[in-house]
mmCIF file of C-alpha atoms and ligand atoms in Angstrom:
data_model
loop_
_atom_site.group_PDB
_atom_site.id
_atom_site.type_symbol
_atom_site.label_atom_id
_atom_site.label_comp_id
_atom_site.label_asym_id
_atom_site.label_seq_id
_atom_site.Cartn_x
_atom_site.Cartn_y
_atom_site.Cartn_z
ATOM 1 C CA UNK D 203 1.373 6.276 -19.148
ATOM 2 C CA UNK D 204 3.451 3.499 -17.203
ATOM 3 C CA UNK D 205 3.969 3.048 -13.952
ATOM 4 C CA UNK D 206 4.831 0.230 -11.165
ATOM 5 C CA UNK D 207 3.674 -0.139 -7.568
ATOM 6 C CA UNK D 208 5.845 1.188 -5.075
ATOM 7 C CA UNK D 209 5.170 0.949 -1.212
ATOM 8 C CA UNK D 210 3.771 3.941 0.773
ATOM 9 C CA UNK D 211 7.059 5.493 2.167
ATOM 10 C CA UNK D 212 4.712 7.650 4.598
ATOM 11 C CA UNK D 213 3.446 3.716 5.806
ATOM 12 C CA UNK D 214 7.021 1.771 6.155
ATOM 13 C CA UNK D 215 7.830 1.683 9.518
ATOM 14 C CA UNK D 216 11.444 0.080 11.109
ATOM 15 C CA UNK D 217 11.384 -1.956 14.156
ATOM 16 C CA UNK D 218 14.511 -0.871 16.420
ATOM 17 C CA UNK D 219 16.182 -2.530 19.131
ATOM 18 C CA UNK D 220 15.163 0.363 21.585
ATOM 19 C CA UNK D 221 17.975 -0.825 23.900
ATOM 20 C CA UNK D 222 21.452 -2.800 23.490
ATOM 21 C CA UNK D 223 21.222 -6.671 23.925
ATOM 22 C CA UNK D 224 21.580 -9.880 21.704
ATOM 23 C CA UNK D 225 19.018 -11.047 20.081
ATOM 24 C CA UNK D 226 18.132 -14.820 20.773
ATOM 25 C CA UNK D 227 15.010 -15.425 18.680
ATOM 26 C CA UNK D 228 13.474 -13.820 15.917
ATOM 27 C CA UNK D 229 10.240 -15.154 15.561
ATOM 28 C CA UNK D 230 9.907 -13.528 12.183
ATOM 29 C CA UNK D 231 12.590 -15.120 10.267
ATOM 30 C CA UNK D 232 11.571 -14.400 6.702
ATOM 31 C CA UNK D 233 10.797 -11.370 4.611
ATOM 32 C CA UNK D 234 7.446 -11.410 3.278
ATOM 33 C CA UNK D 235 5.593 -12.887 6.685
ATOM 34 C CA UNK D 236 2.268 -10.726 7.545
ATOM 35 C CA UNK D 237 2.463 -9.433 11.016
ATOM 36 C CA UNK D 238 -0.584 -7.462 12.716
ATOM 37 C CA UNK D 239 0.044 -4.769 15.449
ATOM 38 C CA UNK D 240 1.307 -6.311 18.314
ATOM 39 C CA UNK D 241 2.473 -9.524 16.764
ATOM 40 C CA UNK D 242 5.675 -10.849 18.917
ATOM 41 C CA UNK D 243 8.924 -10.247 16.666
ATOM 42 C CA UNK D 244 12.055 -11.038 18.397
ATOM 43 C CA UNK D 245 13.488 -11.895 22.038
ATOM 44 C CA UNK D 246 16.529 -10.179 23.112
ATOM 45 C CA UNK D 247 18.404 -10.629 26.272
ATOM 46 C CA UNK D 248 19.600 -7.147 27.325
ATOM 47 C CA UNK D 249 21.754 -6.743 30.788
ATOM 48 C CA UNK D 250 20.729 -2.900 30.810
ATOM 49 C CA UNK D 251 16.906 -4.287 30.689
ATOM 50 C CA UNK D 252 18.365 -6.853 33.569
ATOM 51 C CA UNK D 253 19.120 -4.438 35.853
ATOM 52 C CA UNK D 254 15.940 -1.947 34.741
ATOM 53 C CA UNK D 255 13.767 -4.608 36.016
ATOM 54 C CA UNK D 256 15.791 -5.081 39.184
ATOM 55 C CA UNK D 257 15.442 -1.561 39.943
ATOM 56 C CA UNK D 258 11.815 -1.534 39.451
ATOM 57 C CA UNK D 259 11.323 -4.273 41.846
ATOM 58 C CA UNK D 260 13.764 -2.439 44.523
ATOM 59 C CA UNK D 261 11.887 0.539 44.422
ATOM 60 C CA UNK D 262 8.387 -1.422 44.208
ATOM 61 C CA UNK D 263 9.230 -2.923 47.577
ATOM 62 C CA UNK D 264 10.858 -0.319 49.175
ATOM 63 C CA UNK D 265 7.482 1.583 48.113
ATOM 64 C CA UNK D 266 5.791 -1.399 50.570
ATOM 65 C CA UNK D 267 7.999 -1.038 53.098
ATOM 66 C CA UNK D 268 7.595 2.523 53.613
ATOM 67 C CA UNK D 269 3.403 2.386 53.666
ATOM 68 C CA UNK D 270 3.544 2.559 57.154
ATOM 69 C CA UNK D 271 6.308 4.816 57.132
ATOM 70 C CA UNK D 272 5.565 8.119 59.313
ATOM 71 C CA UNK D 273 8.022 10.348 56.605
ATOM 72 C CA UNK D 274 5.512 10.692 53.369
ATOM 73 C CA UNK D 275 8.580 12.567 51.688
ATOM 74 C CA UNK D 276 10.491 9.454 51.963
ATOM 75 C CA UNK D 277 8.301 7.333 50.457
ATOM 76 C CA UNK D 278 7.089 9.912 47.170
ATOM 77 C CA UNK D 279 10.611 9.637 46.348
ATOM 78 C CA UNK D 280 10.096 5.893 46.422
ATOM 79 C CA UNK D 281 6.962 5.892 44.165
ATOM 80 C CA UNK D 282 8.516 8.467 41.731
ATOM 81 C CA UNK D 283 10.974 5.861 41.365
ATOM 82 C CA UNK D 284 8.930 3.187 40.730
ATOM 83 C CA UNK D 285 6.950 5.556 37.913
ATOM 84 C CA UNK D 286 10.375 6.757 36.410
ATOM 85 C CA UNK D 287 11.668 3.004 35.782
ATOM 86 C CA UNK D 288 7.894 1.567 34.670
ATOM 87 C CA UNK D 289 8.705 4.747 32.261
ATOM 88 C CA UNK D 290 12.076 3.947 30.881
ATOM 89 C CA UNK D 291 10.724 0.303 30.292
ATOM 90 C CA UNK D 292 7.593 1.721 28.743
ATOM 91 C CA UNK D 293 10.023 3.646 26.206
ATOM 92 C CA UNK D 294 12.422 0.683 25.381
ATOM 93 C CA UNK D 295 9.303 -0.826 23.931
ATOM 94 C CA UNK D 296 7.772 -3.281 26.603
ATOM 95 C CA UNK D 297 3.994 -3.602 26.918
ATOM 96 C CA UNK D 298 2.034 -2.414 29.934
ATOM 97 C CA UNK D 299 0.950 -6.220 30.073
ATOM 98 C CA UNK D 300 4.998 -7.183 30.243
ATOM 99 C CA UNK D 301 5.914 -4.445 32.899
ATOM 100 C CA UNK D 302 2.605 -6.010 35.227
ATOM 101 C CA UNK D 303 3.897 -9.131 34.433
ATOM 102 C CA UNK D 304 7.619 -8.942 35.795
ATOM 103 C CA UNK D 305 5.655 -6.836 39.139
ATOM 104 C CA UNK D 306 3.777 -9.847 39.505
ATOM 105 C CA UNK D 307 6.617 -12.458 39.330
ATOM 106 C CA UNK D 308 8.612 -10.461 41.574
ATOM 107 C CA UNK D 309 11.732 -11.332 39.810
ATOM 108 C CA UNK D 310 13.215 -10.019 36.527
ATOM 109 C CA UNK D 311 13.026 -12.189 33.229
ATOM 110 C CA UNK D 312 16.321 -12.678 31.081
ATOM 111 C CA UNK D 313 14.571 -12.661 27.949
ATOM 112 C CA UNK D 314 12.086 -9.920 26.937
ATOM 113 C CA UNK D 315 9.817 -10.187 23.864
ATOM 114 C CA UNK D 316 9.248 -7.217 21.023
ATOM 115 C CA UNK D 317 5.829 -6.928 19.657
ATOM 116 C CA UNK D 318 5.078 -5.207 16.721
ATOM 117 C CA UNK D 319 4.290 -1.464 16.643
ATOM 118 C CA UNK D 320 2.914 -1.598 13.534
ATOM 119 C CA UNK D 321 0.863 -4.533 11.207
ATOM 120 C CA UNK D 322 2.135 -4.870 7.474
ATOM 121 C CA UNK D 323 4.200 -7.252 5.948
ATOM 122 C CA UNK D 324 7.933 -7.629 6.800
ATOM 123 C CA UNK D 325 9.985 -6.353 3.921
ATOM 124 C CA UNK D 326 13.303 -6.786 5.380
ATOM 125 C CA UNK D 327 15.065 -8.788 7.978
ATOM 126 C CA UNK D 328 18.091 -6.626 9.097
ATOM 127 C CA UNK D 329 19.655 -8.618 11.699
ATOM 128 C CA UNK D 330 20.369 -12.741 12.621
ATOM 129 C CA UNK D 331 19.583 -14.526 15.403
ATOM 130 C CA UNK D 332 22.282 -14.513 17.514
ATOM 131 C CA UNK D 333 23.378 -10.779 16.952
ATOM 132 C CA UNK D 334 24.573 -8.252 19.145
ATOM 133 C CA UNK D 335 22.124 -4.663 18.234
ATOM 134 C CA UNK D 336 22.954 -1.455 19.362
ATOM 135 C CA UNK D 337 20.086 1.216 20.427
ATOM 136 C CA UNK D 338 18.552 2.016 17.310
ATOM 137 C CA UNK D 339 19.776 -0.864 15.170
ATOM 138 C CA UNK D 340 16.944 -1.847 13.124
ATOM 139 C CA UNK D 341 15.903 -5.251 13.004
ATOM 140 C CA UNK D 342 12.696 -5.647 11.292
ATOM 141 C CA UNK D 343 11.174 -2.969 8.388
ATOM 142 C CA UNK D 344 7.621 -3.877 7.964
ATOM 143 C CA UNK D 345 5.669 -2.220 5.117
ATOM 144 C CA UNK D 346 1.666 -1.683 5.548
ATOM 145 C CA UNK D 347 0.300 -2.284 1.814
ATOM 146 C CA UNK D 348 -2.814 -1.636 2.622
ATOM 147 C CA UNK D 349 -2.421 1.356 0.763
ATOM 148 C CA UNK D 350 0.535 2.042 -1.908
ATOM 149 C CA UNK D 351 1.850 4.121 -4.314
ATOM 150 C CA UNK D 352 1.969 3.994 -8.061
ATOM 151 C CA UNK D 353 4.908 6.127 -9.713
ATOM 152 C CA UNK D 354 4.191 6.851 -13.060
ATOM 153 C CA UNK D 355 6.355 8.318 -15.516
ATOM 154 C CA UNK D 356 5.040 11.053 -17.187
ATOM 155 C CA UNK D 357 6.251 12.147 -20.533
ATOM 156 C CA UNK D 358 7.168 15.729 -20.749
ATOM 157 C CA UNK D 359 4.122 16.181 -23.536
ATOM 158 C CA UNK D 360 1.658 14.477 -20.463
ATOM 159 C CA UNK D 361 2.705 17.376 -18.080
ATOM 160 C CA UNK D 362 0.228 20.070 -19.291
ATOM 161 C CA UNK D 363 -2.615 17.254 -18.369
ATOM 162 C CA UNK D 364 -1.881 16.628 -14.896
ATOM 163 C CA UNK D 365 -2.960 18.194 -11.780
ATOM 164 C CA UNK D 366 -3.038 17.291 -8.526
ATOM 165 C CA UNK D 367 -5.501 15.923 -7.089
ATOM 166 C CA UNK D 368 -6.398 13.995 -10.629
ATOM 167 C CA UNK D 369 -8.200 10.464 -10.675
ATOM 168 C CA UNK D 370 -6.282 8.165 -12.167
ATOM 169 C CA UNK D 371 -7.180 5.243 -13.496
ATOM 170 C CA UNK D 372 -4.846 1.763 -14.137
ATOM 171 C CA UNK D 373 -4.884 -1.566 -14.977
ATOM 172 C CA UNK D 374 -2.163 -4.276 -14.251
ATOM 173 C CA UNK D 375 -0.960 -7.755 -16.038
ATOM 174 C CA UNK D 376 -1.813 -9.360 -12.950
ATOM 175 C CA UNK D 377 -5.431 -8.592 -12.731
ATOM 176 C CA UNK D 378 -6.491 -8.387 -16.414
ATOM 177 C CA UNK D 379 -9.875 -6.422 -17.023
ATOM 178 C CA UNK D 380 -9.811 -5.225 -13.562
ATOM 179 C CA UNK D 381 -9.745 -1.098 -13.301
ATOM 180 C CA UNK D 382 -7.809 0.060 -10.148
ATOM 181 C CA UNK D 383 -8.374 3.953 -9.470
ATOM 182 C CA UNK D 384 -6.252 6.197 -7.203
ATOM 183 C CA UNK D 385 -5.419 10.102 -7.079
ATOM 184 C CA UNK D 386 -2.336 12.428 -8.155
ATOM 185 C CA UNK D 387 -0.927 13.319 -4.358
ATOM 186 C CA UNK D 388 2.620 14.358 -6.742
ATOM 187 C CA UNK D 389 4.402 15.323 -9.487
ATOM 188 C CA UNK D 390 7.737 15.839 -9.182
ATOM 189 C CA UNK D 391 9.215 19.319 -9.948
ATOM 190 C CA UNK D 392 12.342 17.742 -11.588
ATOM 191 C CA UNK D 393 12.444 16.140 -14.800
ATOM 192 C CA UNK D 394 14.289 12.685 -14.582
ATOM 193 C CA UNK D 395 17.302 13.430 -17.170
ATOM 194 C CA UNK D 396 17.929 9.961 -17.894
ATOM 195 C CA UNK D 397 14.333 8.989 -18.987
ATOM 196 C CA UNK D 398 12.871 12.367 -20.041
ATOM 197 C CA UNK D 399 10.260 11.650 -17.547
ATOM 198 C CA UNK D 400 8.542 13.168 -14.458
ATOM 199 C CA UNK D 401 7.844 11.160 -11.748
ATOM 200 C CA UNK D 402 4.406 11.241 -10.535
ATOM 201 C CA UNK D 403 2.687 9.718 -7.335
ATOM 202 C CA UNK D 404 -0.410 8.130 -7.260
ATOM 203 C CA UNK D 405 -2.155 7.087 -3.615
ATOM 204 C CA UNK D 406 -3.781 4.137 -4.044
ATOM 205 C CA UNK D 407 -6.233 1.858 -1.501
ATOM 206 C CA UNK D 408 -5.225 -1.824 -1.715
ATOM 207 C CA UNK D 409 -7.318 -3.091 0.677
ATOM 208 C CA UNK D 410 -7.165 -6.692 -0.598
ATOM 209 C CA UNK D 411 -3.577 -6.286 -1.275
ATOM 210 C CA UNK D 412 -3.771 -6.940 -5.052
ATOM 211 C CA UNK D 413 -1.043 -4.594 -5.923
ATOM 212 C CA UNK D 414 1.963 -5.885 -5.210
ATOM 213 C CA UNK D 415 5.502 -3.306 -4.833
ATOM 214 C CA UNK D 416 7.275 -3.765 -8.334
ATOM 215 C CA UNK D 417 4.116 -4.728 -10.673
ATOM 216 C CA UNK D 418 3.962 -2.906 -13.422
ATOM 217 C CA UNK D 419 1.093 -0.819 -14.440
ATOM 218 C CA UNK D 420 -0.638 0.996 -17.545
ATOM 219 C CA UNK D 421 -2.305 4.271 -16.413
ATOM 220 C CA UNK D 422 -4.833 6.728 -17.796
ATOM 221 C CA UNK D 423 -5.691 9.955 -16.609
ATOM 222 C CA UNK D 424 -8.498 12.107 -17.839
ATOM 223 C CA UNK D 425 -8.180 15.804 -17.199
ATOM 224 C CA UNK D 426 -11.650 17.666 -17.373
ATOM 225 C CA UNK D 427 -10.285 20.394 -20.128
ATOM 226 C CA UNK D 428 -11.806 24.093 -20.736
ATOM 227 C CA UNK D 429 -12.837 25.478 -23.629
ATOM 228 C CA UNK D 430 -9.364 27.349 -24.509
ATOM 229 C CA UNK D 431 -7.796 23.972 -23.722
ATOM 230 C CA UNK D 432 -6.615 24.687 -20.345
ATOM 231 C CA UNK D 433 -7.081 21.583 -17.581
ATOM 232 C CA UNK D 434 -9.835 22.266 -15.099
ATOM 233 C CA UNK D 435 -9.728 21.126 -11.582
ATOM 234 C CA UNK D 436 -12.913 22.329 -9.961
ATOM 235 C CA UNK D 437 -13.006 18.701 -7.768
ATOM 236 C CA UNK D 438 -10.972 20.443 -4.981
ATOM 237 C CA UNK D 439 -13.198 23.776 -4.704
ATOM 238 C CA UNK D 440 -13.403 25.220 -1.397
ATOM 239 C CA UNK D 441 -11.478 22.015 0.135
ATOM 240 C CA UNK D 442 -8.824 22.367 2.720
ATOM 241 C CA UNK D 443 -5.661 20.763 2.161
ATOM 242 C CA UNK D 444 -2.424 20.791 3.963
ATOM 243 C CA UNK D 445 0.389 22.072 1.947
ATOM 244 C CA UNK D 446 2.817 19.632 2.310
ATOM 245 C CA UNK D 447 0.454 16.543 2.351
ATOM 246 C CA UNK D 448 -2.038 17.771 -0.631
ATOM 247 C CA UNK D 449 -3.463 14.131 0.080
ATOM 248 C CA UNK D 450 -4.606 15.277 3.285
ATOM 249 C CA UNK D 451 -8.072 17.166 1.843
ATOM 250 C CA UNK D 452 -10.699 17.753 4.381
ATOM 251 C CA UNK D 453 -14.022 20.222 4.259
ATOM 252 C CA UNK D 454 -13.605 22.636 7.004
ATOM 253 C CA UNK D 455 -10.422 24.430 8.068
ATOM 254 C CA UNK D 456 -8.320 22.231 10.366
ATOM 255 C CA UNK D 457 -4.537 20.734 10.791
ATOM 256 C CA UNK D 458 -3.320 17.814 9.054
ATOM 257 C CA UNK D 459 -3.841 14.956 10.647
ATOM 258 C CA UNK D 460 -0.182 13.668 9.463
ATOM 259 C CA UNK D 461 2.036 16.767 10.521
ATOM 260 C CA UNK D 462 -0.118 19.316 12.542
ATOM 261 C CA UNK D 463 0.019 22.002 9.989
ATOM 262 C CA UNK D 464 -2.722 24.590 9.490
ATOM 263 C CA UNK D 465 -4.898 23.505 6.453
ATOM 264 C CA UNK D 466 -5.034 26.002 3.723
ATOM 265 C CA UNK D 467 -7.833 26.304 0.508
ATOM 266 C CA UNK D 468 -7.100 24.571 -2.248
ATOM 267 C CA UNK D 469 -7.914 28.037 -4.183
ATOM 268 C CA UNK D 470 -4.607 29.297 -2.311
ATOM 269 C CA UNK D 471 -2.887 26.599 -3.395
ATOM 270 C CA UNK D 472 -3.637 26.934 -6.775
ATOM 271 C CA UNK D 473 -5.057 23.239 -7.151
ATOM 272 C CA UNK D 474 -8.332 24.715 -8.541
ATOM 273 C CA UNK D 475 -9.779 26.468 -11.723
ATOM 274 C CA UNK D 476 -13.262 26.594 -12.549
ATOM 275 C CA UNK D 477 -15.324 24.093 -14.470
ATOM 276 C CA UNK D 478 -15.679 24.730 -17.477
ATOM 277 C CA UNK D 479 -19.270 25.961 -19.464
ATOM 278 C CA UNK D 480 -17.747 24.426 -22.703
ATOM 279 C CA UNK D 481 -15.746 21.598 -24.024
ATOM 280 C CA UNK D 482 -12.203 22.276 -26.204
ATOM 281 C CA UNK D 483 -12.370 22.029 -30.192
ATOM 282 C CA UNK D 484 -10.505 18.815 -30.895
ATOM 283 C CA UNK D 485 -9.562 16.902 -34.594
ATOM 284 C CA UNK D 486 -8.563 13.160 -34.311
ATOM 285 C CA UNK D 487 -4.536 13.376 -34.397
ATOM 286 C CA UNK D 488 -3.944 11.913 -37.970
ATOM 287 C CA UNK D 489 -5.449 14.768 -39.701
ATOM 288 C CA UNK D 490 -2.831 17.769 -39.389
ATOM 289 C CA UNK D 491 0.570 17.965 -41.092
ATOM 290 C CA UNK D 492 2.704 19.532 -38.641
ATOM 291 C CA UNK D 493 6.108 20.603 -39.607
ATOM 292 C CA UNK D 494 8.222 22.125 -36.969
ATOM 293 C CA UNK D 495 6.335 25.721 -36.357
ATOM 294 C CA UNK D 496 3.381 25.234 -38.530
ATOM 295 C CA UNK D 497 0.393 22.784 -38.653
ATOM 296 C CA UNK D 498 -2.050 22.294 -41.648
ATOM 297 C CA UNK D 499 -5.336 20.685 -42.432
ATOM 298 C CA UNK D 500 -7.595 19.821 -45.333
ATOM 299 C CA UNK D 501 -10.697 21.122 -44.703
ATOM 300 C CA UNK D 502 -13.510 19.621 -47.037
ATOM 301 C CA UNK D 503 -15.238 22.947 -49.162
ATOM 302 C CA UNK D 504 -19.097 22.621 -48.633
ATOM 303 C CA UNK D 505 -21.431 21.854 -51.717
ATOM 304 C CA UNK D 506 -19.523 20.936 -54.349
ATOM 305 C CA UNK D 507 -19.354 18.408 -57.396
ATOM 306 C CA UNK D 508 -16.505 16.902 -56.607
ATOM 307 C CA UNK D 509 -14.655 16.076 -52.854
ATOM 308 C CA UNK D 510 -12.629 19.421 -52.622
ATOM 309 C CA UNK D 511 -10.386 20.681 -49.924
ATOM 310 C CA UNK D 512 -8.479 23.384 -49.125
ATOM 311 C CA UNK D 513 -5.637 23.564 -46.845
ATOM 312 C CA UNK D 514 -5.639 25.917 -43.949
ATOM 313 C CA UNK D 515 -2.887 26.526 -41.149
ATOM 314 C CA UNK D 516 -4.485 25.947 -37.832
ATOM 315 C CA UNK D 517 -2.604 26.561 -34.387
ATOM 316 C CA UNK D 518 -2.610 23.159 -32.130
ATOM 317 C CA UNK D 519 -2.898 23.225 -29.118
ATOM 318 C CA UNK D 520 -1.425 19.802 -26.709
ATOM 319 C CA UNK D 521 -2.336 16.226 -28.551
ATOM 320 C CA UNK D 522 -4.376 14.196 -25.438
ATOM 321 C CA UNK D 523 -4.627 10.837 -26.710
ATOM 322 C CA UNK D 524 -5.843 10.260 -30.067
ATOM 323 C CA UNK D 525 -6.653 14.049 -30.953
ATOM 324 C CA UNK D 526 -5.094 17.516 -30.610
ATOM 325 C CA UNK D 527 -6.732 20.458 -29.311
ATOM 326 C CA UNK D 528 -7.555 23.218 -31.677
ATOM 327 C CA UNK D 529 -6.850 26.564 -30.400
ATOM 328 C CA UNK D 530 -7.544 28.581 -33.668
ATOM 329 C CA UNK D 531 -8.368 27.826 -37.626
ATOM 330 C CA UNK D 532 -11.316 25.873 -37.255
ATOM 331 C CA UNK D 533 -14.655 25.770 -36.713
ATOM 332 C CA UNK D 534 -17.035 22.744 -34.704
ATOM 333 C CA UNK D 535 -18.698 20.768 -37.400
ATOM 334 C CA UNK D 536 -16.010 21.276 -40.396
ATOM 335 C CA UNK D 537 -14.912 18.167 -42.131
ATOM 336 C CA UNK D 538 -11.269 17.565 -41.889
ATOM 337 C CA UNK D 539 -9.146 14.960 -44.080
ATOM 338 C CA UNK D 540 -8.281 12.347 -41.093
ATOM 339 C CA UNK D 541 -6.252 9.854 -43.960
ATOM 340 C CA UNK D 542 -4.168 10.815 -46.484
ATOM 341 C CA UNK D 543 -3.698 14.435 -45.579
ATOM 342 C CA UNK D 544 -0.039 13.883 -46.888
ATOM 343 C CA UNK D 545 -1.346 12.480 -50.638
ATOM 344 C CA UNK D 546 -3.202 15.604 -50.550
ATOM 345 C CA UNK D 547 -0.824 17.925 -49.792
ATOM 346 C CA UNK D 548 2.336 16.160 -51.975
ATOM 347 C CA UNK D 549 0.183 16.221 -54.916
ATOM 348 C CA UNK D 550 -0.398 19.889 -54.464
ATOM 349 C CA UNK D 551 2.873 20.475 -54.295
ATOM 350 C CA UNK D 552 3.545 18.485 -57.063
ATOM 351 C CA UNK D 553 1.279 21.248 -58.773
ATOM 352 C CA UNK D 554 2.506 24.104 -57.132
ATOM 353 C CA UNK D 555 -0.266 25.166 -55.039
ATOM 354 C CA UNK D 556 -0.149 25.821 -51.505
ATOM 355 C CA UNK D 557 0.857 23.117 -49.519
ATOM 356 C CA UNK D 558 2.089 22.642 -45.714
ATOM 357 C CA UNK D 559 5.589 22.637 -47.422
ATOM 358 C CA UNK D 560 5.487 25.777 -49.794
ATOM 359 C CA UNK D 561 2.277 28.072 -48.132
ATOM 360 C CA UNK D 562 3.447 30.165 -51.180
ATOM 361 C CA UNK D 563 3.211 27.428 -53.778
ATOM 362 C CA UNK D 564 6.249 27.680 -56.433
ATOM 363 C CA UNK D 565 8.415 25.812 -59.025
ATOM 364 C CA UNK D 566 6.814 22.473 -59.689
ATOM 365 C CA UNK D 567 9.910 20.592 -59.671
ATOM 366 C CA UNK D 568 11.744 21.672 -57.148
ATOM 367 C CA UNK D 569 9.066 21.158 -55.053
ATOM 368 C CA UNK D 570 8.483 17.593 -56.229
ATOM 369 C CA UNK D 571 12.410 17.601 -55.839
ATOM 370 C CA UNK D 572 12.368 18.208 -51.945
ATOM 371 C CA UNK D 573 9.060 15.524 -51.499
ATOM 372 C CA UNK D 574 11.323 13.174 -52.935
ATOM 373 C CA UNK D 575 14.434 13.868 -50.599
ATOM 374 C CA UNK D 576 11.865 13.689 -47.783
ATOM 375 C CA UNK D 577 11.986 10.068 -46.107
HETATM 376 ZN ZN1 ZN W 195 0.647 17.752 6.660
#
């Protein structure tokens, strides 16, 4: 299957102006800079920040000169004051460090850095220096790619292969002969109309960051199959998974640690089936003739003079790859014609025998008529 690198949606985070104010520096003025947790971002000058701090520093001194105050009511209301506003600052985004800092000076500061809440690399610069943000105007969106997503686009005849929960294995143009590996956290219930494709998600760790959003990538899964051809999962038996992050897969019962929810078994979610005792009956995928409804092979007749075969409707069952699964006809260890099935079966037509076109036989020529109208 194909794919490309996408980022982690559930790891993009936006950095907000958390109060109104112009913004006189951005210190990260590209996309694409690296920025750890913490990192300083911008420095706005807010007048509702202005007069925050002034109020803290009113209420901080007014706290002093009540200390030898006789009325303790008086001065609670001071302190809870002092907490409140340390509060509001704490929630437009400024560091405990920054709120000591402006106690310390004594007097408010014009200009107050953002840090970064999160580390990741900054994807998108939404505002200029010089501009005027409102609360909750983003300014920054910073991506963490320490961990992405591949979407793959599975073809409707990959669907009865993959389960969640799958390893999947890729490679990229990038890193030729390197083998990246990640897991099936989605498919997507709708079919993409334009492309005749499903959409599936694949978590991957990119700890050295060698998969980069957009790259392309050439993916393999391989489903563990029973023996009536059916894809077993046992990987996630007796695992606990959260049912709307089916990433989040843990031992014991528990919540998830993304949303809180109650874990449930992956039995009860229907992600697991057992393993199976025996493998599927497979032929490589040249050998049958399949016409519409019916599919045919030559099977070589034991112990004779000469090569014979005889033709025998099988039923298929999905083609994986280079072979198709064989849910009836055949038995392990029977020769089947893997290359020039078709010779085989025109020229039996040709003699009116059975063939994949006339099971019955019949007339000669009009048989040899229809091969010939065939492209
Ligand atoms: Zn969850």
């Amino acid at each position: 299957m194909v794919g490309s690198v996408d980022f982690d949606e559930t790891r993009t985070a936006y950095i907000t102006a958390r109060m109104p104010g112009r913004l006189d520096r951005l210190f990260v003025d590209y996309t694409g800079v690296q920025v750890k947790k913490g990192d300083h971002m911008a420095s706005i000058y807010s007048p509702e920040l202005l007069s925050a701090q002034q109020e803290l520093l009113q209420a901080i001194d007014s706290v002093k000169a009540l200390t030898n105050s006789e009325s303790s009511i008086v001065r609670d209301v001071s302190q809870s004051t002092v907490d409140a506003v340390r509060e509001k600052l704490r929630l437009w985004g400024l560091t405990p460090e920054q709120i000591q800092q402006i106690e310390t000076r004594g007097t408010p500061m014009d200009h107050v850095t953002l840090y970064s809440p999160v580390g990741g690399i900054v994807i998108h610069k939404n505002a200029q220096e010089g501009s005027y943000v409102k609360t909750g105007d983003r300014i920054y969106t910073v991506a963490d790619l320490s961990h992405v997503w591949v979407q793959i686009e599975a073809y409707e005849s990959d669907l009865p292969w993959l389960r969640y929960g799958q390893k999947v294995s890729f490679t990229t143009e990038a890193w030729p002969g390197e083998t990246f590996k990640g897991k099936i956290a989605f498919i997507d219930p709708v079919l993409n109309a334009a492309t005749r494709t499903v959409n599936v998600r694949v978590n991957v760790d990119n700890p050295e960051l060698q998969m980069k959003p957009g790259m392309f990538v050439s993916a393999v899964a391989y489903p563990l199959i029973s023996e009536d051809g059916k894809v077993a999962n046992p990987s996630l038996a007796g695992k606990w998974i959260c049912p709307m992050h089916p990433e989040v897969v843990k031992d014991a019962p528990g919540t998830c640690d993304i949303c809180g929810m109650k874990l449930v078994t992956a039995e009860e979610l229907g992600y697991v089936t057992p393993t199976p005792t025996n493998a599927p009956l497979v032929i490589p995928a040249t050998a049958p003739l399949i016409t519409g409804t019916r599919a045919v092979v030559y099977v070589e007749v034991p112990d004779q003079d000469k090569p014979t075969y005889e033709g025998r409707e099988i039923v298929l069952g999905p083609k994986a790859g280079n072979v198709y699964i064989v849910h009836s006809g055949l038995k392990e260890g029977e020769r089947v014609v893997t290359q020039g099935a078709f010779k085989l079966d025109a020229e039996l037509q040709i003699h009116a025998k059975p063939s994949m076109m006339s099971p019955e036989g019949g007339s000669a020529l009009m048989d040899h008529g229809k091969m010939k109208m065939e492209p």
